[in-house]
PDB file of C-alpha atoms in Angstrom:
ATOM      1  CA  MET A  30      17.584  -7.758   5.078  1.00  0.00           C
ATOM      2  CA  THR A  31      16.553  -4.658   6.995  1.00  0.00           C
ATOM      3  CA  ARG A  32      13.238  -4.377   8.753  1.00  0.00           C
ATOM      4  CA  ILE A  33      11.526  -1.017   9.277  1.00  0.00           C
ATOM      5  CA  LEU A  34       8.849  -1.117  11.952  1.00  0.00           C
ATOM      6  CA  ILE A  35       6.545   1.408  13.526  1.00  0.00           C
ATOM      7  CA  PRO A  36       7.751   1.857  17.143  1.00  0.00           C
ATOM      8  CA  ALA A  37       4.947  -0.083  18.848  1.00  0.00           C
ATOM      9  CA  LEU A  38       5.442  -3.068  16.578  1.00  0.00           C
ATOM     10  CA  ALA A  39       9.213  -2.946  16.996  1.00  0.00           C
ATOM     11  CA  LEU A  40       8.802  -3.060  20.789  1.00  0.00           C
ATOM     12  CA  LEU A  41       6.351  -5.944  20.513  1.00  0.00           C
ATOM     13  CA  LEU A  42       8.750  -7.995  18.411  1.00  0.00           C
ATOM     14  CA  ILE A  43      11.633  -7.294  20.796  1.00  0.00           C
ATOM     15  CA  LEU A  44       9.585  -8.351  23.813  1.00  0.00           C
ATOM     16  CA  THR A  45       8.218 -11.484  22.205  1.00  0.00           C
ATOM     17  CA  GLY A  46      11.327 -12.426  20.253  1.00  0.00           C
ATOM     18  CA  CYS A  47       9.019 -13.146  17.319  1.00  0.00           C
ATOM     19  CA  ALA A  48       9.643 -12.122  13.708  1.00  0.00           C
ATOM     20  CA  THR A  49       6.109 -12.920  12.642  1.00  0.00           C
ATOM     21  CA  ALA A  50       3.803  -9.961  12.137  1.00  0.00           C
ATOM     22  CA  PRO A  51       0.906  -9.928  14.623  1.00  0.00           C
ATOM     23  CA  LYS A  52      -2.788  -9.566  13.862  1.00  0.00           C
ATOM     24  CA  ASP A  53      -3.999  -6.479  11.970  1.00  0.00           C
ATOM     25  CA  THR A  54      -0.559  -5.947  10.424  1.00  0.00           C
ATOM     26  CA  LEU A  55       0.292  -5.596   6.760  1.00  0.00           C
ATOM     27  CA  MET A  56       3.774  -6.993   6.099  1.00  0.00           C
ATOM     28  CA  GLN A  57       5.475  -5.801   2.939  1.00  0.00           C
ATOM     29  CA  VAL A  58       8.658  -6.768   1.110  1.00  0.00           C
ATOM     30  CA  SER A  59      10.421  -3.814  -0.613  1.00  0.00           C
ATOM     31  CA  THR A  60       8.606  -0.781  -2.047  1.00  0.00           C
ATOM     32  CA  ILE A  61       6.508  -0.222  -5.137  1.00  0.00           C
ATOM     33  CA  ASP A  62       8.892   2.491  -6.368  1.00  0.00           C
ATOM     34  CA  ALA A  63      11.812   0.057  -6.169  1.00  0.00           C
ATOM     35  CA  LEU A  64       9.800  -2.404  -8.249  1.00  0.00           C
ATOM     36  CA  LEU A  65       8.908   0.325 -10.751  1.00  0.00           C
ATOM     37  CA  ALA A  66      12.623   1.096 -11.067  1.00  0.00           C
ATOM     38  CA  GLY A  67      13.492  -2.530 -11.870  1.00  0.00           C
ATOM     39  CA  ALA A  68      14.397  -4.116  -8.505  1.00  0.00           C
ATOM     40  CA  TYR A  69      13.274  -7.620  -9.502  1.00  0.00           C
ATOM     41  CA  ASP A  70      15.775  -9.830  -7.655  1.00  0.00           C
ATOM     42  CA  GLY A  71      14.057 -12.019  -5.059  1.00  0.00           C
ATOM     43  CA  GLN A  72      14.921 -11.103  -1.486  1.00  0.00           C
ATOM     44  CA  MET A  73      12.570 -13.141   0.708  1.00  0.00           C
ATOM     45  CA  THR A  74      11.650 -16.807   0.403  1.00  0.00           C
ATOM     46  CA  LEU A  75       8.017 -17.737   0.120  1.00  0.00           C
ATOM     47  CA  GLY A  76       8.471 -19.894   3.196  1.00  0.00           C
ATOM     48  CA  GLU A  77       9.313 -16.824   5.263  1.00  0.00           C
ATOM     49  CA  LEU A  78       6.625 -14.761   3.544  1.00  0.00           C
ATOM     50  CA  LYS A  79       3.972 -17.249   4.626  1.00  0.00           C
ATOM     51  CA  THR A  80       4.984 -16.829   8.277  1.00  0.00           C
ATOM     52  CA  HIS A  81       3.825 -13.210   7.995  1.00  0.00           C
ATOM     53  CA  GLY A  82       0.453 -13.729   6.367  1.00  0.00           C
ATOM     54  CA  ASN A  83      -2.021 -16.045   4.667  1.00  0.00           C
ATOM     55  CA  LEU A  84      -3.537 -13.597   2.161  1.00  0.00           C
ATOM     56  CA  GLY A  85      -1.894 -11.115  -0.173  1.00  0.00           C
ATOM     57  CA  LEU A  86      -0.305 -10.332  -3.502  1.00  0.00           C
ATOM     58  CA  GLY A  87       2.991  -9.498  -5.160  1.00  0.00           C
ATOM     59  CA  THR A  88       5.362 -10.910  -7.755  1.00  0.00           C
ATOM     60  CA  PHE A  89       8.351 -13.238  -8.079  1.00  0.00           C
ATOM     61  CA  ASP A  90      12.092 -13.272  -8.716  1.00  0.00           C
ATOM     62  CA  ALA A  91      12.865 -11.620 -12.072  1.00  0.00           C
ATOM     63  CA  LEU A  92       9.222 -10.406 -12.039  1.00  0.00           C
ATOM     64  CA  GLU A  93       7.923 -13.696 -13.411  1.00  0.00           C
ATOM     65  CA  GLY A  94       4.163 -13.695 -13.110  1.00  0.00           C
ATOM     66  CA  GLU A  95       1.612 -12.386 -10.616  1.00  0.00           C
ATOM     67  CA  MET A  96       1.436 -13.588  -7.012  1.00  0.00           C
ATOM     68  CA  ILE A  97      -1.781 -14.604  -5.278  1.00  0.00           C
ATOM     69  CA  VAL A  98      -1.547 -15.615  -1.610  1.00  0.00           C
ATOM     70  CA  ILE A  99      -4.743 -17.269  -0.429  1.00  0.00           C
ATOM     71  CA  ASP A 100      -5.486 -19.551   2.517  1.00  0.00           C
ATOM     72  CA  GLY A 101      -1.763 -19.708   3.282  1.00  0.00           C
ATOM     73  CA  ASN A 102      -0.737 -20.943  -0.162  1.00  0.00           C
ATOM     74  CA  VAL A 103       1.275 -18.974  -2.742  1.00  0.00           C
ATOM     75  CA  TYR A 104       0.277 -19.195  -6.412  1.00  0.00           C
ATOM     76  CA  GLN A 105       1.984 -17.846  -9.519  1.00  0.00           C
ATOM     77  CA  ALA A 106      -0.112 -16.753 -12.497  1.00  0.00           C
ATOM     78  CA  ARG A 107       2.200 -16.918 -15.516  1.00  0.00           C
ATOM     79  CA  VAL A 108       2.033 -15.524 -19.041  1.00  0.00           C
ATOM     80  CA  ASP A 109       0.961 -18.908 -20.403  1.00  0.00           C
ATOM     81  CA  GLY A 110      -2.366 -18.372 -18.637  1.00  0.00           C
ATOM     82  CA  ALA A 111      -1.803 -21.152 -16.113  1.00  0.00           C
ATOM     83  CA  VAL A 112      -1.458 -20.957 -12.332  1.00  0.00           C
ATOM     84  CA  TYR A 113       1.155 -22.861 -10.333  1.00  0.00           C
ATOM     85  CA  GLU A 114       1.646 -23.329  -6.598  1.00  0.00           C
ATOM     86  CA  LEU A 115       5.267 -22.505  -5.809  1.00  0.00           C
ATOM     87  CA  PRO A 116       7.628 -24.135  -3.290  1.00  0.00           C
ATOM     88  CA  ASP A 117       8.830 -22.380  -0.157  1.00  0.00           C
ATOM     89  CA  GLU A 118      12.335 -21.866  -1.541  1.00  0.00           C
ATOM     90  CA  ALA A 119      11.117 -19.612  -4.362  1.00  0.00           C
ATOM     91  CA  THR A 120      11.638 -15.893  -3.712  1.00  0.00           C
ATOM     92  CA  THR A 121       9.870 -12.565  -4.117  1.00  0.00           C
ATOM     93  CA  PRO A 122      11.185  -9.031  -4.748  1.00  0.00           C
ATOM     94  CA  PHE A 123       7.889  -7.401  -3.757  1.00  0.00           C
ATOM     95  CA  ALA A 124       4.877  -8.704  -1.853  1.00  0.00           C
ATOM     96  CA  ALA A 125       2.324  -7.662   0.757  1.00  0.00           C
ATOM     97  CA  VAL A 126       0.517 -10.088   3.069  1.00  0.00           C
ATOM     98  CA  VAL A 127      -1.692 -10.114   6.160  1.00  0.00           C
ATOM     99  CA  ASN A 128      -2.871 -12.742   8.599  1.00  0.00           C
ATOM    100  CA  PHE A 129      -6.428 -12.340   7.362  1.00  0.00           C
ATOM    101  CA  ASP A 130      -9.043 -12.282  10.116  1.00  0.00           C
ATOM    102  CA  ALA A 131     -12.177 -10.551   8.873  1.00  0.00           C
ATOM    103  CA  ASP A 132     -13.635  -7.680  10.906  1.00  0.00           C
ATOM    104  CA  GLN A 133     -16.683  -7.403   8.661  1.00  0.00           C
ATOM    105  CA  ALA A 134     -18.556  -9.590   6.207  1.00  0.00           C
ATOM    106  CA  ALA A 135     -21.347  -8.803   3.766  1.00  0.00           C
ATOM    107  CA  LEU A 136     -23.261 -10.464   0.954  1.00  0.00           C
ATOM    108  CA  LEU A 137     -23.243  -8.547  -2.325  1.00  0.00           C
ATOM    109  CA  HIS A 138     -26.346  -9.050  -4.455  1.00  0.00           C
ATOM    110  CA  GLY A 139     -26.878  -8.317  -8.106  1.00  0.00           C
ATOM    111  CA  SER A 140     -24.396  -7.262 -10.751  1.00  0.00           C
ATOM    112  CA  LEU A 141     -21.520  -4.965  -9.801  1.00  0.00           C
ATOM    113  CA  THR A 142     -18.665  -3.382 -11.739  1.00  0.00           C
ATOM    114  CA  GLU A 143     -15.214  -2.975 -10.218  1.00  0.00           C
ATOM    115  CA  GLU A 144     -16.030   0.656  -9.400  1.00  0.00           C
ATOM    116  CA  ALA A 145     -19.294  -0.359  -7.725  1.00  0.00           C
ATOM    117  CA  LEU A 146     -17.458  -3.031  -5.712  1.00  0.00           C
ATOM    118  CA  GLN A 147     -14.968  -0.454  -4.472  1.00  0.00           C
ATOM    119  CA  SER A 148     -17.839   1.871  -3.582  1.00  0.00           C
ATOM    120  CA  GLN A 149     -19.466  -0.882  -1.509  1.00  0.00           C
ATOM    121  CA  ILE A 150     -16.182  -1.508   0.295  1.00  0.00           C
ATOM    122  CA  ASP A 151     -15.743   2.222   0.985  1.00  0.00           C
ATOM    123  CA  LYS A 152     -19.217   2.379   2.539  1.00  0.00           C
ATOM    124  CA  LEU A 153     -18.481  -0.539   4.858  1.00  0.00           C
ATOM    125  CA  ALA A 154     -14.974   0.668   5.743  1.00  0.00           C
ATOM    126  CA  PRO A 155     -14.890   4.470   5.344  1.00  0.00           C
ATOM    127  CA  ASN A 156     -11.596   5.032   7.217  1.00  0.00           C
ATOM    128  CA  LYS A 157      -9.108   5.335   4.356  1.00  0.00           C
ATOM    129  CA  ASN A 158      -6.230   6.164   6.691  1.00  0.00           C
ATOM    130  CA  LEU A 159      -5.911   2.492   7.636  1.00  0.00           C
ATOM    131  CA  PHE A 160      -4.748  -0.382   5.472  1.00  0.00           C
ATOM    132  CA  LEU A 161      -7.634  -2.584   4.418  1.00  0.00           C
ATOM    133  CA  ALA A 162      -7.318  -6.191   3.256  1.00  0.00           C
ATOM    134  CA  PHE A 163     -10.283  -7.820   1.545  1.00  0.00           C
ATOM    135  CA  ARG A 164     -11.433 -10.908  -0.322  1.00  0.00           C
ATOM    136  CA  VAL A 165     -14.464 -11.355  -2.542  1.00  0.00           C
ATOM    137  CA  ASP A 166     -15.650 -14.905  -3.240  1.00  0.00           C
ATOM    138  CA  GLY A 167     -18.225 -15.368  -5.951  1.00  0.00           C
ATOM    139  CA  THR A 168     -19.015 -15.597  -9.640  1.00  0.00           C
ATOM    140  CA  PHE A 169     -17.607 -13.071 -12.076  1.00  0.00           C
ATOM    141  CA  PRO A 170     -19.513 -12.695 -15.378  1.00  0.00           C
ATOM    142  CA  SER A 171     -16.411 -11.001 -16.783  1.00  0.00           C
ATOM    143  CA  MET A 172     -12.841 -11.021 -15.548  1.00  0.00           C
ATOM    144  CA  LYS A 173      -9.865  -9.383 -17.253  1.00  0.00           C
ATOM    145  CA  VAL A 174      -6.417 -10.122 -15.819  1.00  0.00           C
ATOM    146  CA  ARG A 175      -2.805  -9.817 -16.862  1.00  0.00           C
ATOM    147  CA  SER A 176       0.555 -11.380 -16.148  1.00  0.00           C
ATOM    148  CA  VAL A 177       4.089 -10.167 -16.830  1.00  0.00           C
ATOM    149  CA  PRO A 178       6.860 -12.330 -18.345  1.00  0.00           C
ATOM    150  CA  LYS A 179      10.187 -13.147 -16.732  1.00  0.00           C
ATOM    151  CA  GLN A 180      12.768 -10.403 -17.293  1.00  0.00           C
ATOM    152  CA  SER A 181      16.479 -10.585 -18.065  1.00  0.00           C
ATOM    153  CA  LYS A 182      19.245  -8.370 -16.696  1.00  0.00           C
ATOM    154  CA  PRO A 183      19.772  -5.513 -16.991  1.00  0.00           C
ATOM    155  CA  TYR A 184      16.161  -5.296 -15.847  1.00  0.00           C
ATOM    156  CA  PRO A 185      13.963  -2.715 -17.583  1.00  0.00           C
ATOM    157  CA  PRO A 186      11.658  -0.405 -15.602  1.00  0.00           C
ATOM    158  CA  LEU A 187       8.296  -1.967 -14.843  1.00  0.00           C
ATOM    159  CA  ALA A 188       6.493   0.387 -17.234  1.00  0.00           C
ATOM    160  CA  ASP A 189       8.539  -1.169 -20.040  1.00  0.00           C
ATOM    161  CA  ALA A 190       8.224  -4.745 -18.759  1.00  0.00           C
ATOM    162  CA  VAL A 191       4.409  -4.616 -18.815  1.00  0.00           C
ATOM    163  CA  LYS A 192       4.419  -3.699 -22.499  1.00  0.00           C
ATOM    164  CA  ASP A 193       4.891  -7.438 -23.097  1.00  0.00           C
ATOM    165  CA  GLN A 194       2.189  -8.460 -20.636  1.00  0.00           C
ATOM    166  CA  ALA A 195      -0.236 -11.257 -21.442  1.00  0.00           C
ATOM    167  CA  VAL A 196      -3.921 -10.365 -21.014  1.00  0.00           C
ATOM    168  CA  PHE A 197      -6.654 -12.945 -20.427  1.00  0.00           C
ATOM    169  CA  GLU A 198     -10.428 -12.505 -20.368  1.00  0.00           C
ATOM    170  CA  TYR A 199     -12.800 -14.993 -18.775  1.00  0.00           C
ATOM    171  CA  THR A 200     -16.594 -15.207 -18.572  1.00  0.00           C
ATOM    172  CA  ASN A 201     -18.718 -16.641 -15.770  1.00  0.00           C
ATOM    173  CA  VAL A 202     -15.692 -17.704 -13.760  1.00  0.00           C
ATOM    174  CA  THR A 203     -15.978 -18.583 -10.068  1.00  0.00           C
ATOM    175  CA  GLY A 204     -13.170 -17.590  -7.758  1.00  0.00           C
ATOM    176  CA  THR A 205     -11.702 -14.982  -5.440  1.00  0.00           C
ATOM    177  CA  VAL A 206     -10.633 -11.389  -5.868  1.00  0.00           C
ATOM    178  CA  LEU A 207      -8.333 -10.275  -3.087  1.00  0.00           C
ATOM    179  CA  GLY A 208      -6.130  -7.346  -2.350  1.00  0.00           C
ATOM    180  CA  PHE A 209      -5.628  -4.130  -0.449  1.00  0.00           C
ATOM    181  CA  ARG A 210      -6.861  -0.585  -0.186  1.00  0.00           C
ATOM    182  CA  CYS A 211      -3.861   1.410   0.967  1.00  0.00           C
ATOM    183  CA  PRO A 212      -3.823   4.946   2.400  1.00  0.00           C
ATOM    184  CA  ALA A 213      -2.749   7.865   0.218  1.00  0.00           C
ATOM    185  CA  PHE A 214       0.266   8.494   2.457  1.00  0.00           C
ATOM    186  CA  VAL A 215       1.996   5.279   1.277  1.00  0.00           C
ATOM    187  CA  LYS A 216       2.694   6.839  -2.126  1.00  0.00           C
ATOM    188  CA  GLY A 217       6.033   5.452  -3.300  1.00  0.00           C
ATOM    189  CA  ILE A 218       5.894   2.604  -0.772  1.00  0.00           C
ATOM    190  CA  ASN A 219       2.785   0.704  -1.857  1.00  0.00           C
ATOM    191  CA  VAL A 220      -0.042   1.301  -4.318  1.00  0.00           C
ATOM    192  CA  PRO A 221      -2.351   4.018  -2.931  1.00  0.00           C
ATOM    193  CA  ASP A 222      -6.027   3.063  -3.084  1.00  0.00           C
ATOM    194  CA  TYR A 223      -7.014  -0.317  -4.584  1.00  0.00           C
ATOM    195  CA  HIS A 224      -4.799  -3.163  -5.828  1.00  0.00           C
ATOM    196  CA  LEU A 225      -6.558  -6.414  -6.809  1.00  0.00           C
ATOM    197  CA  HIS A 226      -5.495  -9.894  -7.914  1.00  0.00           C
ATOM    198  CA  PHE A 227      -7.722 -12.822  -8.908  1.00  0.00           C
ATOM    199  CA  ILE A 228      -7.574 -16.597  -8.712  1.00  0.00           C
ATOM    200  CA  SER A 229     -10.214 -19.047  -9.884  1.00  0.00           C
ATOM    201  CA  LYS A 230     -11.803 -21.533  -7.493  1.00  0.00           C
ATOM    202  CA  ASP A 231     -10.082 -24.433  -9.271  1.00  0.00           C
ATOM    203  CA  ARG A 232      -6.728 -22.573  -8.958  1.00  0.00           C
ATOM    204  CA  LYS A 233      -6.132 -22.854 -12.707  1.00  0.00           C
ATOM    205  CA  THR A 234      -6.411 -19.199 -13.801  1.00  0.00           C
ATOM    206  CA  GLY A 235      -5.610 -15.830 -12.272  1.00  0.00           C
ATOM    207  CA  GLY A 236      -3.582 -12.646 -12.394  1.00  0.00           C
ATOM    208  CA  HIS A 237      -3.555  -8.908 -11.765  1.00  0.00           C
ATOM    209  CA  VAL A 238      -7.080  -7.542 -12.180  1.00  0.00           C
ATOM    210  CA  LEU A 239      -7.562  -5.033 -14.992  1.00  0.00           C
ATOM    211  CA  ASP A 240     -11.364  -5.081 -15.013  1.00  0.00           C
ATOM    212  CA  LEU A 241     -14.250  -7.183 -13.699  1.00  0.00           C
ATOM    213  CA  THR A 242     -17.942  -7.555 -13.102  1.00  0.00           C
ATOM    214  CA  LEU A 243     -19.332  -9.722 -10.329  1.00  0.00           C
ATOM    215  CA  GLN A 244     -22.662 -11.343  -9.587  1.00  0.00           C
ATOM    216  CA  ASP A 245     -23.696 -12.277  -6.033  1.00  0.00           C
ATOM    217  CA  ALA A 246     -20.575 -12.565  -3.911  1.00  0.00           C
ATOM    218  CA  ALA A 247     -19.377 -12.806  -0.314  1.00  0.00           C
ATOM    219  CA  LEU A 248     -17.194  -9.907   0.831  1.00  0.00           C
ATOM    220  CA  GLN A 249     -14.830  -9.995   3.826  1.00  0.00           C
ATOM    221  CA  LEU A 250     -12.853  -7.029   5.171  1.00  0.00           C
ATOM    222  CA  ASP A 251      -9.914  -6.821   7.576  1.00  0.00           C
ATOM    223  CA  ALA A 252      -8.709  -3.369   8.682  1.00  0.00           C
ATOM    224  CA  CYS A 253      -5.003  -3.203   9.589  1.00  0.00           C
ATOM    225  CA  ASN A 254      -3.523  -0.471  11.779  1.00  0.00           C
ATOM    226  CA  GLN A 255       0.094  -1.696  11.780  1.00  0.00           C
ATOM    227  CA  PHE A 256       2.677  -1.811   9.002  1.00  0.00           C
ATOM    228  CA  PHE A 257       5.865  -3.885   8.799  1.00  0.00           C
ATOM    229  CA  LEU A 258       8.295  -3.096   5.955  1.00  0.00           C
ATOM    230  CA  VAL A 259      11.230  -5.302   4.978  1.00  0.00           C
ATOM    231  CA  LEU A 260      14.004  -3.803   2.832  1.00  0.00           C
ATOM    232  CA  THR A 261      16.933  -5.598   1.246  1.00  0.00           C
ATOM    233  CA  ASP A 262      20.612  -4.908   1.797  1.00  0.00           C
ATOM    234  CA  GLN A 263      21.424  -6.207  -1.685  1.00  0.00           C
ATOM    235  CA  GLU A 264      23.823  -3.957  -3.617  1.00  0.00           C
ATOM    236  CA  ASN A 265      21.477  -3.423  -6.556  1.00  0.00           C
ATOM    237  CA  PHE A 266      18.843  -1.966  -4.215  1.00  0.00           C
ATOM    238  CA  SER A 267      21.296   0.588  -2.830  1.00  0.00           C
ATOM    239  CA  MET A 268      22.033   1.828  -6.352  1.00  0.00           C
ATOM    240  CA  ILE A 269      18.404   2.619  -7.251  1.00  0.00           C
ATOM    241  CA  ASP A 270      17.327   6.271  -7.263  1.00  0.00           C
ATOM    242  CA  LEU A 271      14.193   6.347  -5.110  1.00  0.00           C
ATOM    243  CA  SER A 272      13.986  10.133  -4.950  1.00  0.00           C
ATOM    244  CA  GLN A 273      11.878  10.408  -8.108  1.00  0.00           C
ATOM    245  CA  ASP A 274       8.110  10.719  -8.209  1.00  0.00           C
ATOM    246  CA  ARG A 275       7.006   7.614 -10.140  1.00  0.00           C
ATOM    247  CA  SER A 276       3.252   8.177  -9.820  1.00  0.00           C
ATOM    248  CA  HIS A 277       2.785   8.475 -13.570  1.00  0.00           C
ATOM    249  CA  GLU A 278       4.641   5.196 -14.108  1.00  0.00           C
ATOM    250  CA  LEU A 279       2.488   3.453 -11.514  1.00  0.00           C
ATOM    251  CA  GLU A 280      -0.701   4.677 -13.178  1.00  0.00           C
ATOM    252  CA  LYS A 281       0.418   3.216 -16.509  1.00  0.00           C
ATOM    253  CA  VAL A 282       1.358  -0.098 -14.891  1.00  0.00           C
ATOM    254  CA  GLU A 283      -1.884  -0.472 -12.935  1.00  0.00           C
ATOM    255  CA  LYS A 284      -4.115   0.326 -15.907  1.00  0.00           C
TER     256      LYS A 284
END
């Protein structure tokens, strides 16, 4: 695999001889445009992924299910509605993680929609030119999530794969919403703006968040000013056309 680092981070890793991303660094496997184009073959083991961060999201080999990384554990939300903790030898084609160490914390009172939650986060962390990791622990009066089934080769584009997604709606569920707010300049690399996944407190339900409301929750924020990108040298990756603008596909997939 090939690692692309900003210069300061590259120098740090050379000097320390360490492949683990330091504090305030978002580590990412592959790019969102590659995933949109159908690059679903796993390229990094979950064991290695966990050395780079203890909180994050992504997906799995052959795009089977939604990934939730929380407290150093990796969970897979599948289309049967259940959540499974996966072994270190499982792999991911796309994921983003951070060593979460909150810079800010706040208590959110009353009922909030997803848009209101994002507004609260923007007020607390107005600098949208940095990566921002966050987690929200609380009770969610409504939670709508999805998962995507395992795909077979030749892999379809992600916009086609999600047509067979499974959607689940829960009421008064306690758990954690986590994710990232990424800068606009990462278009094609990650999801600009907000990307959220959910897992219940009992670790039995979860998925990619489509909609939510929350009631009285604890919010934690961790701003990240470094970015570490890992690309694969697998042949199928080299054959993907990444010159296209896939923004319209991403919008369909996220909604």
